[in-house]
Amino acid sequence: MKDGYGAAMLKQPELIADLVKAGRSVVPRWRCPADAADHNKHPTADQPISLPFSLSIKVRLVPTSSSRATGADSSEENNVKLTVELIRRAAAMGLDWVTIHGRTPSQRTSNPCQWEAIHDIIAARIPHLEHGCAPMPIFLNGDVTSIEDAWRAHQLTDCRGVMVARGLLANPALFDPNVAGNGESEHKFRGTCSLLREWLELTTEHSNSTLFKNIHRQAYWMLERHLNKARRKVLHEISDVAGLYNFLHLQCPNTYPSETVQT
């Protein structure tokens, strides 16, 4: 933000609109498929096929002037008005959809996501340039950590969908009801271990594609909520993939065949 990028651009809605306009000028709304994979999707077509090419932005709630200066939280009503105006400007330049993180730049994950504000922005029915009276599709981001949260977010805000970060890092099968990690609490750890086993097997198969620090971080994200402080400390100190294999086997032996344990 200090360099003027990211959320700092919320102070310059006209710049965001100009960037959308510039992007739309070089990225056509429709494109003709240029490769065989695209053509194979439409094997009977005699004419060139036009496929949609969308342009989108992701924003936080726009802070008021006072909160920009002090970092203090501003009123939700003013946040909504300013955010609607920002999106309206971008929409007029050819924007296709928007994701809104329901916090201002000064707010952290410890602050509840303002789903009510996102509801009010959606209720403003910002028009889509290409589709006339149809409202701009808006996606919600923030505090969705389960499939139940996703449904609740849709019901409360009428959002077109959700964007999830932390929830999927902790549980990559978050939206798959068939995975044990999404069931009752006694099955969650076993399901998480099974998913992590698959992740470790993939990283072993493609050993040059991912740094160990990234593998380790992903393992920590997935397991930390299931471990006490002592076991988290052990996990934190593991220094190679073999150590992760062995740790996983010790924590959840029923989901990990003994013959795959590394030594």
mmCIF file with all atom_site columns, C-alpha atoms in Angstrom, residues 48-179:
data_model
loop_
_atom_site.group_PDB
_atom_site.id
_atom_site.type_symbol
_atom_site.label_atom_id
_atom_site.label_alt_id
_atom_site.label_comp_id
_atom_site.label_asym_id
_atom_site.label_entity_id
_atom_site.label_seq_id
_atom_site.pdbx_PDB_ins_code
_atom_site.Cartn_x
_atom_site.Cartn_y
_atom_site.Cartn_z
_atom_site.occupancy
_atom_site.B_iso_or_equiv
_atom_site.pdbx_formal_charge
_atom_site.auth_seq_id
_atom_site.auth_comp_id
_atom_site.auth_asym_id
_atom_site.auth_atom_id
_atom_site.pdbx_PDB_model_num
ATOM 1   C CA . PRO A 1 48  ? -15.656 -19.024 -35.822 1.00 0.00 ? 48  PRO A CA 1
ATOM 2   C CA . ILE A 1 49  ? -16.730 -19.397 -32.222 1.00 0.00 ? 49  ILE A CA 1
ATOM 3   C CA . SER A 1 50  ? -16.718 -16.360 -29.950 1.00 0.00 ? 50  SER A CA 1
ATOM 4   C CA . LEU A 1 51  ? -15.917 -17.048 -26.322 1.00 0.00 ? 51  LEU A CA 1
ATOM 5   C CA . PRO A 1 52  ? -16.363 -14.570 -23.462 1.00 0.00 ? 52  PRO A CA 1
ATOM 6   C CA . PHE A 1 53  ? -13.307 -12.819 -22.076 1.00 0.00 ? 53  PHE A CA 1
ATOM 7   C CA . SER A 1 54  ? -14.105 -11.134 -18.781 1.00 0.00 ? 54  SER A CA 1
ATOM 8   C CA . LEU A 1 55  ? -12.470 -8.228  -16.991 1.00 0.00 ? 55  LEU A CA 1
ATOM 9   C CA . SER A 1 56  ? -12.885 -7.998  -13.220 1.00 0.00 ? 56  SER A CA 1
ATOM 10  C CA . ILE A 1 57  ? -11.560 -6.265  -10.122 1.00 0.00 ? 57  ILE A CA 1
ATOM 11  C CA . LYS A 1 58  ? -11.351 -7.153  -6.432  1.00 0.00 ? 58  LYS A CA 1
ATOM 12  C CA . VAL A 1 59  ? -11.746 -4.335  -3.922  1.00 0.00 ? 59  VAL A CA 1
ATOM 13  C CA . ARG A 1 60  ? -12.169 -3.725  -0.224  1.00 0.00 ? 60  ARG A CA 1
ATOM 14  C CA . LEU A 1 61  ? -14.792 -1.378  1.171   1.00 0.00 ? 61  LEU A CA 1
ATOM 15  C CA . VAL A 1 62  ? -13.743 2.168   0.364   1.00 0.00 ? 62  VAL A CA 1
ATOM 16  C CA . PRO A 1 63  ? -12.862 4.053   3.570   1.00 0.00 ? 63  PRO A CA 1
ATOM 17  C CA . THR A 1 64  ? -14.139 7.562   4.230   1.00 0.00 ? 64  THR A CA 1
ATOM 18  C CA . SER A 1 65  ? -11.787 10.539  4.164   1.00 0.00 ? 65  SER A CA 1
ATOM 19  C CA . SER A 1 66  ? -11.405 10.534  7.955   1.00 0.00 ? 66  SER A CA 1
ATOM 20  C CA . SER A 1 67  ? -10.546 6.850   8.104   1.00 0.00 ? 67  SER A CA 1
ATOM 21  C CA . ARG A 1 68  ? -8.049  7.263   5.274   1.00 0.00 ? 68  ARG A CA 1
ATOM 22  C CA . ALA A 1 69  ? -6.203  9.811   7.367   1.00 0.00 ? 69  ALA A CA 1
ATOM 23  C CA . THR A 1 70  ? -6.462  8.188   10.784  1.00 0.00 ? 70  THR A CA 1
ATOM 24  C CA . GLY A 1 71  ? -6.859  4.497   10.039  1.00 0.00 ? 71  GLY A CA 1
ATOM 25  C CA . ALA A 1 72  ? -9.997  4.426   12.187  1.00 0.00 ? 72  ALA A CA 1
ATOM 26  C CA . ASP A 1 73  ? -13.066 2.515   11.090  1.00 0.00 ? 73  ASP A CA 1
ATOM 27  C CA . SER A 1 74  ? -15.602 4.600   9.216   1.00 0.00 ? 74  SER A CA 1
ATOM 28  C CA . SER A 1 75  ? -19.356 4.355   9.088   1.00 0.00 ? 75  SER A CA 1
ATOM 29  C CA . GLU A 1 76  ? -20.762 1.469   7.094   1.00 0.00 ? 76  GLU A CA 1
ATOM 30  C CA . GLU A 1 77  ? -23.215 3.766   5.311   1.00 0.00 ? 77  GLU A CA 1
ATOM 31  C CA . ASN A 1 78  ? -20.434 5.951   3.925   1.00 0.00 ? 78  ASN A CA 1
ATOM 32  C CA . ASN A 1 79  ? -18.339 2.893   3.043   1.00 0.00 ? 79  ASN A CA 1
ATOM 33  C CA . VAL A 1 80  ? -21.246 1.596   0.986   1.00 0.00 ? 80  VAL A CA 1
ATOM 34  C CA . LYS A 1 81  ? -21.809 4.875   -0.855  1.00 0.00 ? 81  LYS A CA 1
ATOM 35  C CA . LEU A 1 82  ? -18.143 5.283   -1.737  1.00 0.00 ? 82  LEU A CA 1
ATOM 36  C CA . THR A 1 83  ? -17.773 1.666   -2.815  1.00 0.00 ? 83  THR A CA 1
ATOM 37  C CA . VAL A 1 84  ? -20.890 1.833   -4.983  1.00 0.00 ? 84  VAL A CA 1
ATOM 38  C CA . GLU A 1 85  ? -19.522 4.951   -6.660  1.00 0.00 ? 85  GLU A CA 1
ATOM 39  C CA . LEU A 1 86  ? -16.152 3.305   -7.314  1.00 0.00 ? 86  LEU A CA 1
ATOM 40  C CA . ILE A 1 87  ? -17.780 0.226   -8.858  1.00 0.00 ? 87  ILE A CA 1
ATOM 41  C CA . ARG A 1 88  ? -20.199 2.355   -10.861 1.00 0.00 ? 88  ARG A CA 1
ATOM 42  C CA . ARG A 1 89  ? -17.293 4.236   -12.441 1.00 0.00 ? 89  ARG A CA 1
ATOM 43  C CA . ALA A 1 90  ? -15.460 1.018   -13.272 1.00 0.00 ? 90  ALA A CA 1
ATOM 44  C CA . ALA A 1 91  ? -18.650 -0.581  -14.623 1.00 0.00 ? 91  ALA A CA 1
ATOM 45  C CA . ALA A 1 92  ? -19.107 2.308   -17.041 1.00 0.00 ? 92  ALA A CA 1
ATOM 46  C CA . MET A 1 93  ? -15.678 1.481   -18.482 1.00 0.00 ? 93  MET A CA 1
ATOM 47  C CA . GLY A 1 94  ? -16.604 -2.116  -19.335 1.00 0.00 ? 94  GLY A CA 1
ATOM 48  C CA . LEU A 1 95  ? -16.144 -4.108  -16.129 1.00 0.00 ? 95  LEU A CA 1
ATOM 49  C CA . ASP A 1 96  ? -17.755 -7.570  -16.107 1.00 0.00 ? 96  ASP A CA 1
ATOM 50  C CA . TRP A 1 97  ? -17.833 -8.549  -12.433 1.00 0.00 ? 97  TRP A CA 1
ATOM 51  C CA . VAL A 1 98  ? -16.509 -7.510  -9.021  1.00 0.00 ? 98  VAL A CA 1
ATOM 52  C CA . THR A 1 99  ? -15.334 -9.276  -5.883  1.00 0.00 ? 99  THR A CA 1
ATOM 53  C CA . ILE A 1 100 ? -15.744 -7.289  -2.663  1.00 0.00 ? 100 ILE A CA 1
ATOM 54  C CA . HIS A 1 101 ? -13.772 -8.018  0.485   1.00 0.00 ? 101 HIS A CA 1
ATOM 55  C CA . GLY A 1 102 ? -16.091 -6.762  3.193   1.00 0.00 ? 102 GLY A CA 1
ATOM 56  C CA . ARG A 1 103 ? -13.481 -4.890  5.212   1.00 0.00 ? 103 ARG A CA 1
ATOM 57  C CA . THR A 1 104 ? -11.774 -1.526  4.844   1.00 0.00 ? 104 THR A CA 1
ATOM 58  C CA . PRO A 1 105 ? -7.983  -1.498  4.288   1.00 0.00 ? 105 PRO A CA 1
ATOM 59  C CA . SER A 1 106 ? -7.362  -0.729  7.965   1.00 0.00 ? 106 SER A CA 1
ATOM 60  C CA . GLN A 1 107 ? -9.397  -3.708  9.179   1.00 0.00 ? 107 GLN A CA 1
ATOM 61  C CA . ARG A 1 108 ? -7.853  -7.120  9.772   1.00 0.00 ? 108 ARG A CA 1
ATOM 62  C CA . THR A 1 109 ? -9.300  -10.609 9.868   1.00 0.00 ? 109 THR A CA 1
ATOM 63  C CA . SER A 1 110 ? -10.028 -10.128 13.571  1.00 0.00 ? 110 SER A CA 1
ATOM 64  C CA . ASN A 1 111 ? -12.698 -7.628  12.493  1.00 0.00 ? 111 ASN A CA 1
ATOM 65  C CA . PRO A 1 112 ? -15.893 -9.324  11.278  1.00 0.00 ? 112 PRO A CA 1
ATOM 66  C CA . CYS A 1 113 ? -16.461 -9.099  7.549   1.00 0.00 ? 113 CYS A CA 1
ATOM 67  C CA . GLN A 1 114 ? -19.262 -6.622  6.811   1.00 0.00 ? 114 GLN A CA 1
ATOM 68  C CA . TRP A 1 115 ? -21.651 -8.813  4.870   1.00 0.00 ? 115 TRP A CA 1
ATOM 69  C CA . GLU A 1 116 ? -24.402 -6.258  5.473   1.00 0.00 ? 116 GLU A CA 1
ATOM 70  C CA . ALA A 1 117 ? -22.396 -3.653  3.571   1.00 0.00 ? 117 ALA A CA 1
ATOM 71  C CA . ILE A 1 118 ? -21.931 -6.062  0.663   1.00 0.00 ? 118 ILE A CA 1
ATOM 72  C CA . HIS A 1 119 ? -25.692 -6.694  0.701   1.00 0.00 ? 119 HIS A CA 1
ATOM 73  C CA . ASP A 1 120 ? -26.341 -2.956  0.431   1.00 0.00 ? 120 ASP A CA 1
ATOM 74  C CA . ILE A 1 121 ? -23.855 -2.585  -2.437  1.00 0.00 ? 121 ILE A CA 1
ATOM 75  C CA . ILE A 1 122 ? -25.520 -5.438  -4.321  1.00 0.00 ? 122 ILE A CA 1
ATOM 76  C CA . ALA A 1 123 ? -28.938 -3.909  -3.603  1.00 0.00 ? 123 ALA A CA 1
ATOM 77  C CA . ALA A 1 124 ? -27.793 -0.736  -5.388  1.00 0.00 ? 124 ALA A CA 1
ATOM 78  C CA . ARG A 1 125 ? -28.001 -2.775  -8.630  1.00 0.00 ? 125 ARG A CA 1
ATOM 79  C CA . ILE A 1 126 ? -25.063 -1.155  -10.381 1.00 0.00 ? 126 ILE A CA 1
ATOM 80  C CA . PRO A 1 127 ? -25.766 -1.607  -14.110 1.00 0.00 ? 127 PRO A CA 1
ATOM 81  C CA . HIS A 1 128 ? -23.583 -3.762  -16.330 1.00 0.00 ? 128 HIS A CA 1
ATOM 82  C CA . LEU A 1 129 ? -22.471 -1.770  -19.390 1.00 0.00 ? 129 LEU A CA 1
ATOM 83  C CA . GLU A 1 130 ? -22.902 -4.628  -21.857 1.00 0.00 ? 130 GLU A CA 1
ATOM 84  C CA . HIS A 1 131 ? -26.177 -5.994  -20.522 1.00 0.00 ? 131 HIS A CA 1
ATOM 85  C CA . GLY A 1 132 ? -28.123 -2.814  -19.941 1.00 0.00 ? 132 GLY A CA 1
ATOM 86  C CA . CYS A 1 133 ? -30.405 -3.063  -16.943 1.00 0.00 ? 133 CYS A CA 1
ATOM 87  C CA . ALA A 1 134 ? -28.846 -6.289  -15.661 1.00 0.00 ? 134 ALA A CA 1
ATOM 88  C CA . PRO A 1 135 ? -26.964 -5.629  -12.410 1.00 0.00 ? 135 PRO A CA 1
ATOM 89  C CA . MET A 1 136 ? -23.222 -6.065  -12.112 1.00 0.00 ? 136 MET A CA 1
ATOM 90  C CA . PRO A 1 137 ? -22.395 -9.578  -10.784 1.00 0.00 ? 137 PRO A CA 1
ATOM 91  C CA . ILE A 1 138 ? -20.810 -9.198  -7.348  1.00 0.00 ? 138 ILE A CA 1
ATOM 92  C CA . PHE A 1 139 ? -18.927 -11.889 -5.436  1.00 0.00 ? 139 PHE A CA 1
ATOM 93  C CA . LEU A 1 140 ? -18.347 -11.864 -1.683  1.00 0.00 ? 140 LEU A CA 1
ATOM 94  C CA . ASN A 1 141 ? -14.986 -12.351 0.013   1.00 0.00 ? 141 ASN A CA 1
ATOM 95  C CA . GLY A 1 142 ? -14.417 -12.586 3.755   1.00 0.00 ? 142 GLY A CA 1
ATOM 96  C CA . ASP A 1 143 ? -15.227 -14.949 6.636   1.00 0.00 ? 143 ASP A CA 1
ATOM 97  C CA . VAL A 1 144 ? -16.331 -17.872 4.456   1.00 0.00 ? 144 VAL A CA 1
ATOM 98  C CA . THR A 1 145 ? -14.742 -20.870 6.162   1.00 0.00 ? 145 THR A CA 1
ATOM 99  C CA . SER A 1 146 ? -17.269 -23.602 5.372   1.00 0.00 ? 146 SER A CA 1
ATOM 100 C CA . ILE A 1 147 ? -19.778 -24.566 2.733   1.00 0.00 ? 147 ILE A CA 1
ATOM 101 C CA . GLU A 1 148 ? -22.489 -23.514 5.199   1.00 0.00 ? 148 GLU A CA 1
ATOM 102 C CA . ASP A 1 149 ? -20.930 -20.046 5.350   1.00 0.00 ? 149 ASP A CA 1
ATOM 103 C CA . ALA A 1 150 ? -21.030 -19.863 1.560   1.00 0.00 ? 150 ALA A CA 1
ATOM 104 C CA . TRP A 1 151 ? -24.740 -20.670 1.455   1.00 0.00 ? 151 TRP A CA 1
ATOM 105 C CA . ARG A 1 152 ? -25.442 -18.218 4.268   1.00 0.00 ? 152 ARG A CA 1
ATOM 106 C CA . ALA A 1 153 ? -23.472 -15.475 2.505   1.00 0.00 ? 153 ALA A CA 1
ATOM 107 C CA . HIS A 1 154 ? -25.543 -15.995 -0.628  1.00 0.00 ? 154 HIS A CA 1
ATOM 108 C CA . GLN A 1 155 ? -28.810 -15.979 1.301   1.00 0.00 ? 155 GLN A CA 1
ATOM 109 C CA . LEU A 1 156 ? -27.952 -12.827 3.262   1.00 0.00 ? 156 LEU A CA 1
ATOM 110 C CA . THR A 1 157 ? -26.408 -10.763 0.476   1.00 0.00 ? 157 THR A CA 1
ATOM 111 C CA . ASP A 1 158 ? -27.682 -12.238 -2.813  1.00 0.00 ? 158 ASP A CA 1
ATOM 112 C CA . CYS A 1 159 ? -24.073 -12.405 -4.020  1.00 0.00 ? 159 CYS A CA 1
ATOM 113 C CA . ARG A 1 160 ? -23.394 -14.327 -7.217  1.00 0.00 ? 160 ARG A CA 1
ATOM 114 C CA . GLY A 1 161 ? -20.679 -16.388 -5.561  1.00 0.00 ? 161 GLY A CA 1
ATOM 115 C CA . VAL A 1 162 ? -17.885 -16.333 -3.008  1.00 0.00 ? 162 VAL A CA 1
ATOM 116 C CA . MET A 1 163 ? -14.112 -16.048 -3.088  1.00 0.00 ? 163 MET A CA 1
ATOM 117 C CA . VAL A 1 164 ? -12.309 -17.969 -0.356  1.00 0.00 ? 164 VAL A CA 1
ATOM 118 C CA . ALA A 1 165 ? -8.671  -17.828 0.780   1.00 0.00 ? 165 ALA A CA 1
ATOM 119 C CA . ARG A 1 166 ? -7.946  -18.868 4.378   1.00 0.00 ? 166 ARG A CA 1
ATOM 120 C CA . GLY A 1 167 ? -10.747 -21.429 4.480   1.00 0.00 ? 167 GLY A CA 1
ATOM 121 C CA . LEU A 1 168 ? -9.433  -23.274 1.429   1.00 0.00 ? 168 LEU A CA 1
ATOM 122 C CA . LEU A 1 169 ? -5.839  -23.139 2.617   1.00 0.00 ? 169 LEU A CA 1
ATOM 123 C CA . ALA A 1 170 ? -6.894  -24.885 5.821   1.00 0.00 ? 170 ALA A CA 1
ATOM 124 C CA . ASN A 1 171 ? -9.237  -27.284 4.021   1.00 0.00 ? 171 ASN A CA 1
ATOM 125 C CA . PRO A 1 172 ? -8.695  -27.619 0.243   1.00 0.00 ? 172 PRO A CA 1
ATOM 126 C CA . ALA A 1 173 ? -11.840 -29.791 0.019   1.00 0.00 ? 173 ALA A CA 1
ATOM 127 C CA . LEU A 1 174 ? -13.962 -27.124 1.668   1.00 0.00 ? 174 LEU A CA 1
ATOM 128 C CA . PHE A 1 175 ? -16.733 -27.313 -0.928  1.00 0.00 ? 175 PHE A CA 1
ATOM 129 C CA . ASP A 1 176 ? -16.702 -31.084 -1.450  1.00 0.00 ? 176 ASP A CA 1
ATOM 130 C CA . PRO A 1 177 ? -19.424 -32.661 0.731   1.00 0.00 ? 177 PRO A CA 1
ATOM 131 C CA . ASN A 1 178 ? -18.058 -36.141 -0.020  1.00 0.00 ? 178 ASN A CA 1
ATOM 132 C CA . VAL A 1 179 ? -14.771 -35.546 1.788   1.00 0.00 ? 179 VAL A CA 1
#
